[in-house]
Amino acid sequence: MQNEEPIKDANELLEKLENLHPSDIAYSLRKIENESVDDFFYVLKTIPDELLGEVLLELPDNLREAAYTELSIQRLTDAVDLLESDDATDIIQEIEEIDIEKAKEIYDGLEEEDKKDIEWLKRYEEDEAGAYMQTELFSAKLNETVGESIQRLKTAKANDELINIHQVFVVNEEKSLIASISLEDLIIFDFDKTYEEILNQADEFKYKPFKVSDNTHIDEVAKQVEQYDLNVVAVVGYQDMLMGRITSDDILDVIEQNATEQMYQLAGVNEGFEHEDNLITTAKKRAIWLFLNLGTAILASLVIGLFDQTIQAYVALAILMPIVASMGGNAGTQTLAVMVRQLALGDIELENAKDAVKKEVFISLVNGLLFAIIMGIIAWIWFDEKLLGLVIALSMVVNLFSAGFFGASIPLVLKKFNIDPAVGSTVLLTTVTDIVGFFSFLMLAKVILL
Amino acid sequence: MQNEEPIKDANELLEKLENLHPSDIAYSLRKIENESVDDFFYVLKTIPDELLGEVLLELPDNLREAAYTELSIQRLTDAVDLLESDDATDIIQEIEEIDIEKAKEIYDGLEEEDKKDIEWLKRYEEDEAGAYMQTELFSAKLNETVGESIQRLKTAKANDELINIHQVFVVNEEKSLIASISLEDLIIFDFDKTYEEILNQADEFKYKPFKVSDNTHIDEVAKQVEQYDLNVVAVVGYQDMLMGRITSDDILDVIEQNATEQMYQLAGVNEGFEHEDNLITTAKKRAIWLFLNLGTAILASLVIGLFDQTIQAYVALAILMPIVASMGGNAGTQTLAVMVRQLALGDIELENAKDAVKKEVFISLVNGLLFAIIMGIIAWIWFDEKLLGLVIALSMVVNLFSAGFFGASIPLVLKKFNIDPAVGSTVLLTTVTDIVGFFSFLMLAKVILL
């Protein structure tokens, strides 16, 4: 069984290394580092090259950075040399951010072919498919026999050059991707046949490869992997030239990361700055959102200020007014979360957006009426004033309606303008529900009560 | 390239069916249904059996239910018969919810072996690994040669009984799972060797299978798949008997679903009731959370009520008081989102929780001081009253501090009591930030200003 208790003793961990998955080693190292930083570095310096790179990749950012500083150029070079191209590139780029000289020396120590791959992969923006692809893959030419290609696979595997192979990518003379044949099909073929023969006999669409262009946005790649239940996507460049592949484990991380970002954005948190060592930086980034919220809150206060005499005449209004704003804010948040998420998942699209808005408005009206009655009666009894109950009831309907309408519309409008619907929509919505909440309540009170 | 424009014409779609992925057919069907329900049923009734089941699975819930009602027992039986066991079970169970008689007749029409599988899979709770596994897999016995097993794979694939095969699961005489060998290794072996010979020559841990027990919670399975970058997990029962496998595409859905649930829970939305056809049901479920929030808001109002004379004397207090509560609520929401998400991802655990709380308290104090200064000056100038600035500044520090402290602690306490930290934590936090916000502001005002 996996997921055993972490090993907290440095020497015990080193002894058991070979039975452990790099992810488990990294987990144990986190525990060891908690107890003693020296032990942490001792293990890192002692574990074999073929594990070091994989373990580094599984460590949290701050520990990985510490390791980059502490480990020698030679050790880092050996570790990077054994990684797949995408991971090697990530590590080199991370070291560059800390110590550009060290990164350069490590890079210089790599094999020529690895250098070329890394140079190429570094060109991509971090959200492009190319930045996620590994260049190591199993490909075959049309005129090759299955047996010949398997012989190459055997050699590559013996040299630890290829792992995680699920299919052979068939390319033509120009290296354009023609077909993708999964190993489950390959293994039952006649090994003496050429790929050309196999493809000619097969149904045209049977081995059609799933592919994306190297500059495709990674979120789009993730959508395709999800939609078509893929294990691997081929990445192609100019004229469909096969460049690399992206595996589902990378996509899983992308999906998890995107969900985190969305949750954070709705809460006014900038995901990218949450793992900073310097807490002041994290605090600053959060302060930006709080600052926007302060603006909203002051606007709401200005609205209240318009009715200062009404409040002075009826102090019950000051007591009750946060209820209306709070209920509107909450109902709006419900709608917002549903809209943002369903837009992200593709369950709602701009075309059928009208139905979604109608649905949300209907729900908010139903609940507006429900809570109008409840809160109307409570206010009436509490302050023994029937009209006050009427004021809060009417205001509840108005505010929950606008919460539903704007909670549904704001993300759609943002999306229409190609802005991420999760970003800023909470602040915009709060502005609406606060202002509508306070204004409707106090205005109705002024008209009805005074 | 995938993801072409959806085909909106029924006959055109039927013509091009064989070139399309079931997921694309389902997408086109959604568009067709938007235009004409008749055309939607026409396509469904006409597409071949081997596609029907897969297409049904990709349709949104409401369209799938419509299809269950409209399609004949014979068509549904033929479609279910061709699905993998886990999908077949899902469909049978969904039809049971609509029409138990129809479900029974479909079940009766299936092959004996499928019936047994479905009966077995139906036993599992919906969040158990067993409910997600498919029983179709490629296994081999120890004394079998690789070649013999591949011959069986060939037959099974020719009969369309197996797809998506990535490894062979090796079992002993008692059907206990011994090893998992990926096809990339298998394909380069000597096909005349038995599995026993191969395993005896290999390193003890090389083919150690990743496995979970059939009653493992699916979230735990998802965690392992993520942690170890797996494509497939074996599911075992009593004495490690091999029962089925779970593939990474199912795990991807689990992860996406969990993220959605978490976002919804934080916003007070019950994910399970968001896709109801009956909007009143959705409204009711959301009303429960709004009701809890109303309780919180009334508590906050009671606190304000304690200071009615103070407010009457100083109406500026009524104008400013929502600012303190709003800032506290927002800062708390930031902390809450970070804590809930990092607890879910395993980045924060109960052991290192103290550090996380410290971090959040530090950040909230920094921002508390920042906004105390900003808001203190604004209030001072706005109402030309130095002491009012002091009151709101002090109150801002108190409230942002408690927002950070409780925003970090509430999810941890919930987790400690084995309650999902996302559920209810928003309402609990709002209660704290509202009450602390209003009380600290009005109490300080009473003491300092009057």
Coordinates of C-alpha atoms in Angstrom, one line a residue, chain B:
Chain B
M1 CA -8.3 19.1 -35.5
Q2 CA -11.0 18.4 -32.9
N3 CA -13.5 20.9 -31.5
E4 CA -15.0 21.9 -34.8
E5 CA -18.2 23.8 -35.0
P6 CA -21.2 21.8 -33.8
I7 CA -23.3 20.4 -36.6
K8 CA -26.8 21.8 -36.2
D9 CA -28.6 19.8 -38.9
A10 CA -29.9 16.4 -37.9
N11 CA -29.3 14.7 -41.2
E12 CA -25.9 16.2 -41.6
L13 CA -24.9 15.0 -38.2
L14 CA -26.2 11.5 -38.9
E15 CA -24.1 11.4 -42.1
K16 CA -20.9 12.4 -40.4
L17 CA -21.4 10.3 -37.3
E18 CA -18.5 7.9 -37.8
N19 CA -15.9 10.6 -38.0
L20 CA -17.1 12.2 -34.7
H21 CA -16.2 11.5 -31.1
P22 CA -19.2 10.7 -28.9
S23 CA -18.5 13.9 -27.0
D24 CA -18.8 15.9 -30.2
I25 CA -22.0 14.2 -31.2
A26 CA -23.4 15.0 -27.7
Y27 CA -22.4 18.6 -28.1
S28 CA -24.1 18.8 -31.5
L29 CA -27.1 17.2 -30.1
R30 CA -27.4 19.9 -27.4
K31 CA -27.4 22.5 -30.2
I32 CA -30.0 20.5 -32.2
E33 CA -32.2 20.1 -29.1
N34 CA -32.1 23.9 -28.7
E35 CA -33.7 24.3 -32.1
S36 CA -36.0 21.3 -32.3
V37 CA -36.7 18.5 -29.7
D38 CA -38.1 16.3 -32.5
D39 CA -34.8 16.4 -34.4
F40 CA -33.0 15.6 -31.2
F41 CA -35.0 12.4 -30.7
Y42 CA -34.8 11.6 -34.4
V43 CA -31.0 11.5 -34.2
L44 CA -30.9 9.6 -31.0
K45 CA -33.2 7.0 -32.4
T46 CA -31.2 6.6 -35.6
I47 CA -27.6 6.5 -34.4
P48 CA -26.0 3.0 -34.2
D49 CA -26.0 1.0 -30.9
E50 CA -22.3 1.2 -30.5
L51 CA -22.4 5.0 -30.3
L52 CA -25.7 5.5 -28.5
G53 CA -24.4 4.5 -25.0
E54 CA -21.3 6.7 -25.2
V55 CA -23.4 9.6 -26.5
L56 CA -25.9 9.3 -23.7
L57 CA -23.1 9.5 -21.2
E58 CA -21.9 12.8 -22.6
L59 CA -25.3 14.5 -22.6
P60 CA -26.3 16.9 -19.8
D61 CA -28.5 15.3 -17.2
N62 CA -31.8 16.8 -18.4
L63 CA -31.3 15.6 -22.0
R64 CA -30.2 12.2 -20.8
E65 CA -33.3 11.8 -18.8
A66 CA -35.5 12.9 -21.7
A67 CA -33.7 10.2 -23.8
Y68 CA -34.4 7.5 -21.2
T69 CA -38.1 8.2 -21.4
E70 CA -38.2 8.5 -25.2
L71 CA -36.0 5.6 -26.3
S72 CA -37.4 2.1 -26.5
I73 CA -36.4 -0.7 -24.1
Q74 CA -34.8 -2.6 -26.9
R75 CA -32.6 0.4 -28.0
L76 CA -31.5 1.2 -24.5
T77 CA -30.7 -2.5 -23.8
D78 CA -28.6 -2.7 -26.9
A79 CA -26.8 0.5 -26.0
V80 CA -26.2 -0.5 -22.3
D81 CA -25.0 -3.9 -23.4
L82 CA -22.1 -2.4 -25.3
L83 CA -20.9 -0.1 -22.5
E84 CA -18.2 -0.8 -19.9
S85 CA -19.6 -2.1 -16.6
D86 CA -19.3 1.1 -14.6
D87 CA -21.0 3.2 -17.3
A88 CA -23.7 0.5 -17.8
T89 CA -24.4 0.5 -14.0
D90 CA -24.7 4.3 -14.0
I91 CA -27.2 4.3 -16.8
I92 CA -29.3 1.5 -15.3
Q93 CA -29.4 3.3 -11.9
E94 CA -30.4 6.5 -13.5
I95 CA -33.2 4.9 -15.4
E96 CA -34.3 3.2 -12.2
E97 CA -34.9 6.6 -10.7
I98 CA -37.2 7.6 -13.5
D99 CA -38.9 4.3 -14.4
I100 CA -38.1 1.3 -12.2
E101 CA -40.1 -1.1 -14.5
K102 CA -38.2 0.0 -17.6
A103 CA -34.9 -0.3 -15.8
K104 CA -35.7 -3.8 -14.8
E105 CA -36.7 -4.8 -18.3
I106 CA -33.4 -3.4 -19.7
Y107 CA -31.5 -5.2 -17.0
D108 CA -33.3 -8.5 -17.8
G109 CA -32.3 -8.2 -21.5
L110 CA -28.5 -8.0 -20.7
E111 CA -26.1 -10.8 -20.9
E112 CA -25.6 -12.9 -17.8
E113 CA -22.1 -11.8 -17.2
D114 CA -23.0 -8.1 -17.5
K115 CA -25.9 -8.6 -15.1
K116 CA -23.5 -10.1 -12.5
D117 CA -21.1 -7.1 -12.8
I118 CA -23.9 -4.6 -12.5
E119 CA -25.4 -6.3 -9.5
W120 CA -22.0 -6.2 -7.9
L121 CA -21.2 -2.6 -8.8
K122 CA -24.6 -1.4 -7.5
R123 CA -23.7 -2.4 -4.0
Y124 CA -21.1 0.3 -3.7
E125 CA -21.8 3.7 -2.1
E126 CA -21.4 6.4 -4.7
D127 CA -18.2 7.7 -3.2
E128 CA -16.4 4.4 -3.0
A129 CA -13.7 3.3 -5.4
G130 CA -15.8 0.3 -6.3
A131 CA -18.5 2.6 -7.7
Y132 CA -16.0 4.1 -10.1
M133 CA -14.2 1.0 -11.3
Q134 CA -14.8 -0.9 -14.5
T135 CA -14.5 -4.6 -14.3
E136 CA -13.2 -4.9 -17.8
L137 CA -9.4 -5.2 -17.7
F138 CA -6.5 -7.2 -19.0
S139 CA -5.1 -9.7 -16.6
A140 CA -2.8 -12.6 -16.8
K141 CA -1.8 -15.6 -14.7
L142 CA 1.7 -16.2 -13.3
N143 CA 2.2 -19.4 -15.3
E144 CA 1.0 -17.9 -18.6
T145 CA 3.4 -16.8 -21.2
V146 CA 3.3 -13.2 -22.4
G147 CA 2.4 -14.4 -25.9
E148 CA -0.6 -16.4 -24.6
S149 CA -1.9 -13.4 -22.8
I150 CA -1.5 -11.2 -25.8
Q151 CA -3.4 -13.7 -27.9
R152 CA -6.3 -13.3 -25.4
L153 CA -6.0 -9.5 -25.6
K154 CA -6.2 -9.8 -29.4
T155 CA -9.4 -11.9 -29.2
A156 CA -11.0 -9.6 -26.6
K157 CA -10.2 -6.5 -28.6
A158 CA -11.5 -8.1 -31.8
N159 CA -14.8 -8.7 -29.9
D160 CA -14.8 -5.1 -28.7
E161 CA -14.6 -6.3 -25.1
L162 CA -11.6 -4.3 -24.1
I163 CA -10.4 -0.8 -24.7
N164 CA -8.2 1.7 -23.0
I165 CA -5.7 -0.9 -21.9
H166 CA -2.4 0.4 -20.5
Q167 CA -1.1 -2.5 -18.5
V168 CA -1.5 -6.2 -17.7
F169 CA -2.4 -7.0 -14.1
V170 CA -0.7 -10.2 -13.0
V171 CA -2.6 -12.4 -10.6
N172 CA -1.8 -15.6 -8.7
E173 CA -3.9 -18.7 -8.4
E174 CA -6.1 -17.1 -5.8
K175 CA -6.7 -14.1 -8.1
S176 CA -4.7 -11.8 -5.8
L177 CA -3.0 -9.0 -7.6
I178 CA 0.7 -9.5 -7.7
A179 CA 2.1 -7.1 -10.3
S180 CA 1.2 -4.5 -12.8
I181 CA 3.2 -4.4 -16.0
S182 CA 2.7 -1.5 -18.4
L183 CA 2.4 -2.3 -22.1
E184 CA 5.5 -0.3 -22.9
D185 CA 7.4 -2.9 -20.8
L186 CA 5.4 -5.8 -22.0
I187 CA 5.9 -5.1 -25.7
I188 CA 9.6 -5.4 -25.5
F189 CA 9.6 -8.7 -23.5
D190 CA 10.4 -12.1 -24.9
F191 CA 6.8 -13.3 -25.6
D192 CA 7.7 -16.9 -24.9
K193 CA 8.5 -16.2 -21.3
T194 CA 6.0 -16.7 -18.5
Y195 CA 5.0 -13.9 -16.2
E196 CA 6.6 -15.8 -13.3
E197 CA 9.9 -15.8 -15.1
I198 CA 9.8 -12.2 -15.9
L199 CA 8.8 -11.2 -12.3
N200 CA 11.5 -13.4 -10.8
Q201 CA 14.2 -11.6 -12.9
A202 CA 13.0 -8.1 -12.2
D203 CA 13.7 -5.8 -9.3
E204 CA 11.2 -6.4 -6.5
F205 CA 9.6 -3.0 -6.7
K206 CA 9.6 -2.5 -10.4
Y207 CA 6.2 -3.9 -11.1
K208 CA 4.6 -3.2 -7.7
P209 CA 1.0 -2.4 -8.5
F210 CA -0.7 0.8 -7.4
K211 CA -3.9 -0.5 -5.9
V212 CA -6.7 0.7 -3.7
S213 CA -9.3 -1.3 -1.8
D214 CA -12.8 -1.3 -3.3
N215 CA -14.2 0.7 -0.3
T216 CA -11.6 3.4 -0.4
H217 CA -13.1 6.9 -0.7
I218 CA -12.8 8.1 -4.2
D219 CA -11.2 11.4 -3.0
E220 CA -8.4 9.3 -1.5
V221 CA -8.0 7.5 -4.8
A222 CA -7.8 10.9 -6.6
K223 CA -5.1 12.0 -4.2
Q224 CA -3.0 9.0 -5.0
V225 CA -3.5 9.3 -8.8
E226 CA -2.4 12.9 -8.5
Q227 CA 0.5 12.2 -6.2
Y228 CA 2.0 9.3 -8.1
D229 CA 1.0 10.6 -11.6
L230 CA -0.9 7.4 -12.4
N231 CA -2.9 6.5 -15.4
V232 CA -4.8 3.6 -13.9
V233 CA -5.3 2.3 -10.3
A234 CA -6.2 -1.3 -9.7
V235 CA -9.1 -1.9 -7.3
V236 CA -8.8 -4.9 -5.0
G237 CA -11.2 -6.6 -2.6
Y238 CA -10.8 -9.3 0.0
Q239 CA -7.2 -10.7 0.1
D240 CA -6.1 -8.4 -2.6
M241 CA -8.3 -10.0 -5.1
L242 CA -8.3 -8.0 -8.4
M243 CA -11.8 -6.6 -9.0
G244 CA -11.4 -3.7 -11.4
R245 CA -9.6 -0.6 -12.4
I246 CA -10.2 3.1 -12.3
T247 CA -8.7 5.2 -15.2
S248 CA -7.4 8.7 -15.0
D249 CA -10.2 10.2 -17.0
D250 CA -12.7 9.3 -14.2
I251 CA -10.3 10.8 -11.7
L252 CA -10.1 14.0 -13.7
D253 CA -13.9 14.3 -13.4
V254 CA -13.7 13.6 -9.7
I255 CA -11.2 16.4 -9.2
E256 CA -13.2 18.9 -11.3
Q257 CA -16.3 17.9 -9.4
N258 CA -14.7 18.3 -6.0
A259 CA -13.4 21.8 -6.9
T260 CA -16.9 22.8 -8.0
E261 CA -18.4 21.5 -4.8
Q262 CA -15.8 23.4 -2.7
M263 CA -16.5 26.7 -4.5
Y264 CA -20.2 26.2 -4.2
Q265 CA -20.0 25.3 -0.5
L266 CA -18.0 28.4 0.2
A267 CA -20.7 30.4 -1.5
G268 CA -23.5 28.6 0.2
V269 CA -24.7 26.6 -2.8
N270 CA -25.5 22.9 -2.7
E271 CA -24.0 21.5 -5.9
G272 CA -26.2 18.4 -6.0
F273 CA -29.3 20.5 -6.4
E274 CA -28.1 23.0 -9.0
H275 CA -29.0 20.9 -12.0
E276 CA -32.6 20.2 -11.0
D277 CA -35.2 20.7 -13.6
N278 CA -37.5 22.1 -10.9
L279 CA -36.1 25.5 -10.1
I280 CA -38.2 25.6 -6.9
T281 CA -36.1 22.8 -5.5
T282 CA -32.9 24.6 -6.4
A283 CA -34.3 27.8 -4.8
K284 CA -35.3 25.9 -1.6
K285 CA -31.8 24.5 -1.2
R286 CA -30.2 27.9 -1.6
A287 CA -32.8 29.3 0.8
I288 CA -31.4 27.1 3.6
W289 CA -28.1 28.8 3.4
L290 CA -29.7 32.2 3.1
F291 CA -31.7 31.4 6.2
L292 CA -28.6 30.7 8.2
N293 CA -27.2 33.9 6.9
L294 CA -30.4 35.7 8.0
G295 CA -29.8 34.4 11.5
T296 CA -26.2 35.8 11.4
A297 CA -27.5 39.1 10.1
I298 CA -30.1 39.4 12.9
L299 CA -27.5 38.6 15.5
A300 CA -25.4 41.5 14.1
S301 CA -28.5 43.7 14.2
L302 CA -29.1 42.8 17.9
V303 CA -25.5 44.0 18.5
I304 CA -26.2 47.3 16.8
G305 CA -29.4 47.5 18.8
L306 CA -27.4 47.6 22.0
F307 CA -26.0 51.0 20.9
D308 CA -29.2 52.7 19.6
Q309 CA -28.7 55.7 21.8
T310 CA -25.1 56.1 20.7
I311 CA -26.2 56.0 17.1
Q312 CA -28.9 58.5 17.7
A313 CA -26.4 60.9 19.2
Y314 CA -23.9 60.3 16.4
V315 CA -25.5 59.4 13.1
A316 CA -22.1 59.3 11.5
L317 CA -21.7 56.0 13.2
A318 CA -24.6 54.5 11.2
I319 CA -23.0 55.8 8.1
L320 CA -19.5 54.3 8.8
M321 CA -20.3 51.1 10.6
P322 CA -20.9 48.9 7.4
I323 CA -17.4 49.7 6.3
V324 CA -15.8 48.0 9.3
A325 CA -18.0 44.9 8.9
S326 CA -17.5 44.8 5.2
M327 CA -13.6 45.0 5.4
G328 CA -13.6 42.3 8.1
G329 CA -15.8 40.1 6.0
N330 CA -13.6 40.5 2.9
A331 CA -10.3 39.9 4.7
G332 CA -11.8 36.9 6.4
T333 CA -13.0 35.5 3.1
Q334 CA -9.5 35.8 1.6
T335 CA -8.1 33.8 4.5
L336 CA -10.9 31.3 4.4
A337 CA -10.5 30.6 0.7
V338 CA -6.8 30.0 1.1
M339 CA -7.2 27.8 4.1
V340 CA -10.0 25.7 2.7
R341 CA -8.2 25.2 -0.6
Q342 CA -4.8 24.4 0.9
L343 CA -6.4 21.9 3.4
A344 CA -8.1 20.2 0.4
L345 CA -4.9 20.1 -1.6
G346 CA -2.9 18.8 1.4
D347 CA -0.6 21.8 1.4
I348 CA -1.7 22.5 5.0
E349 CA -2.2 19.7 7.4
L350 CA -3.4 19.7 11.0
E351 CA 0.3 19.2 12.1
N352 CA 1.6 22.4 10.5
A353 CA -1.6 24.3 11.1
K354 CA -0.1 26.6 13.7
D355 CA 2.2 28.1 11.1
A356 CA -0.7 28.7 8.7
V357 CA -2.7 30.5 11.4
K358 CA 0.3 32.6 12.4
K359 CA 0.8 33.6 8.8
E360 CA -2.8 34.6 8.3
V361 CA -2.8 36.6 11.6
F362 CA 0.4 38.4 10.5
I363 CA -1.1 39.3 7.1
S364 CA -4.3 40.5 8.6
L365 CA -2.5 42.6 11.2
V366 CA -0.4 44.2 8.5
N367 CA -3.5 45.0 6.4
G368 CA -5.4 46.0 9.6
L369 CA -2.8 48.6 10.3
L370 CA -2.7 49.8 6.7
F371 CA -6.5 50.2 6.4
A372 CA -6.7 51.7 9.9
I373 CA -4.5 54.5 8.8
I374 CA -6.3 55.0 5.5
M375 CA -9.8 54.8 6.9
G376 CA -8.9 56.8 10.0
I377 CA -7.8 59.7 7.9
I378 CA -10.8 59.5 5.6
A379 CA -13.3 59.4 8.5
W380 CA -11.5 62.3 10.3
I381 CA -11.7 64.5 7.2
W382 CA -15.2 63.4 6.1
F383 CA -16.8 64.2 9.5
D384 CA -14.2 66.7 10.7
E385 CA -13.8 64.8 13.9
K386 CA -10.4 63.4 14.9
L387 CA -11.7 61.0 17.5
L388 CA -14.1 59.4 15.0
G389 CA -11.0 58.6 12.9
L390 CA -9.4 57.0 15.9
V391 CA -12.5 54.9 16.6
I392 CA -12.7 53.5 13.1
A393 CA -8.9 52.9 13.0
L394 CA -8.9 50.9 16.2
S395 CA -11.9 49.0 15.2
M396 CA -10.4 48.2 11.8
V397 CA -7.3 46.6 13.5
V398 CA -9.5 44.6 15.9
N399 CA -11.8 43.4 13.1
L400 CA -9.1 42.5 10.6
F401 CA -7.2 40.7 13.2
S402 CA -10.2 38.6 14.2
A403 CA -11.0 38.0 10.5
G404 CA -7.5 36.6 10.0
F405 CA -7.6 34.6 13.2
F406 CA -11.1 33.1 12.7
G407 CA -10.8 32.8 9.0
A408 CA -7.8 30.5 9.6
S409 CA -9.1 28.7 12.6
I410 CA -12.7 27.9 11.6
P411 CA -11.7 25.5 8.8
L412 CA -9.1 23.9 11.0
V413 CA -11.6 23.3 13.8
L414 CA -14.1 21.9 11.4
K415 CA -11.5 19.6 9.9
K416 CA -10.5 18.5 13.4
F417 CA -14.1 17.4 14.0
N418 CA -14.0 15.6 10.6
I419 CA -16.4 18.1 9.1
D420 CA -15.7 19.4 5.6
P421 CA -14.0 22.7 6.1
A422 CA -15.8 24.3 3.2
V423 CA -19.2 23.6 4.6
G424 CA -20.7 26.3 6.7
S425 CA -17.4 28.0 7.3
T426 CA -18.5 31.1 5.4
V427 CA -21.6 31.6 7.6
L428 CA -19.6 31.0 10.8
L429 CA -17.0 33.5 9.7
T430 CA -19.5 36.2 8.7
T431 CA -21.1 35.8 12.1
V432 CA -17.8 36.6 13.7
T433 CA -16.7 39.5 11.5
D434 CA -20.2 41.1 11.6
I435 CA -20.5 40.9 15.4
V436 CA -16.9 41.8 16.1
G437 CA -17.0 44.6 13.5
F438 CA -20.2 46.3 14.7
F439 CA -19.5 45.7 18.4
S440 CA -15.9 46.9 18.4
F441 CA -16.8 50.0 16.3
L442 CA -19.9 51.0 18.3
M443 CA -18.3 50.1 21.7
L444 CA -15.2 52.1 21.0
A445 CA -17.4 55.0 19.8
K446 CA -19.4 54.9 23.0
V447 CA -16.3 55.0 25.2
I448 CA -14.2 57.5 23.2
L449 CA -16.8 59.8 21.7
L450 CA -19.5 60.1 24.3

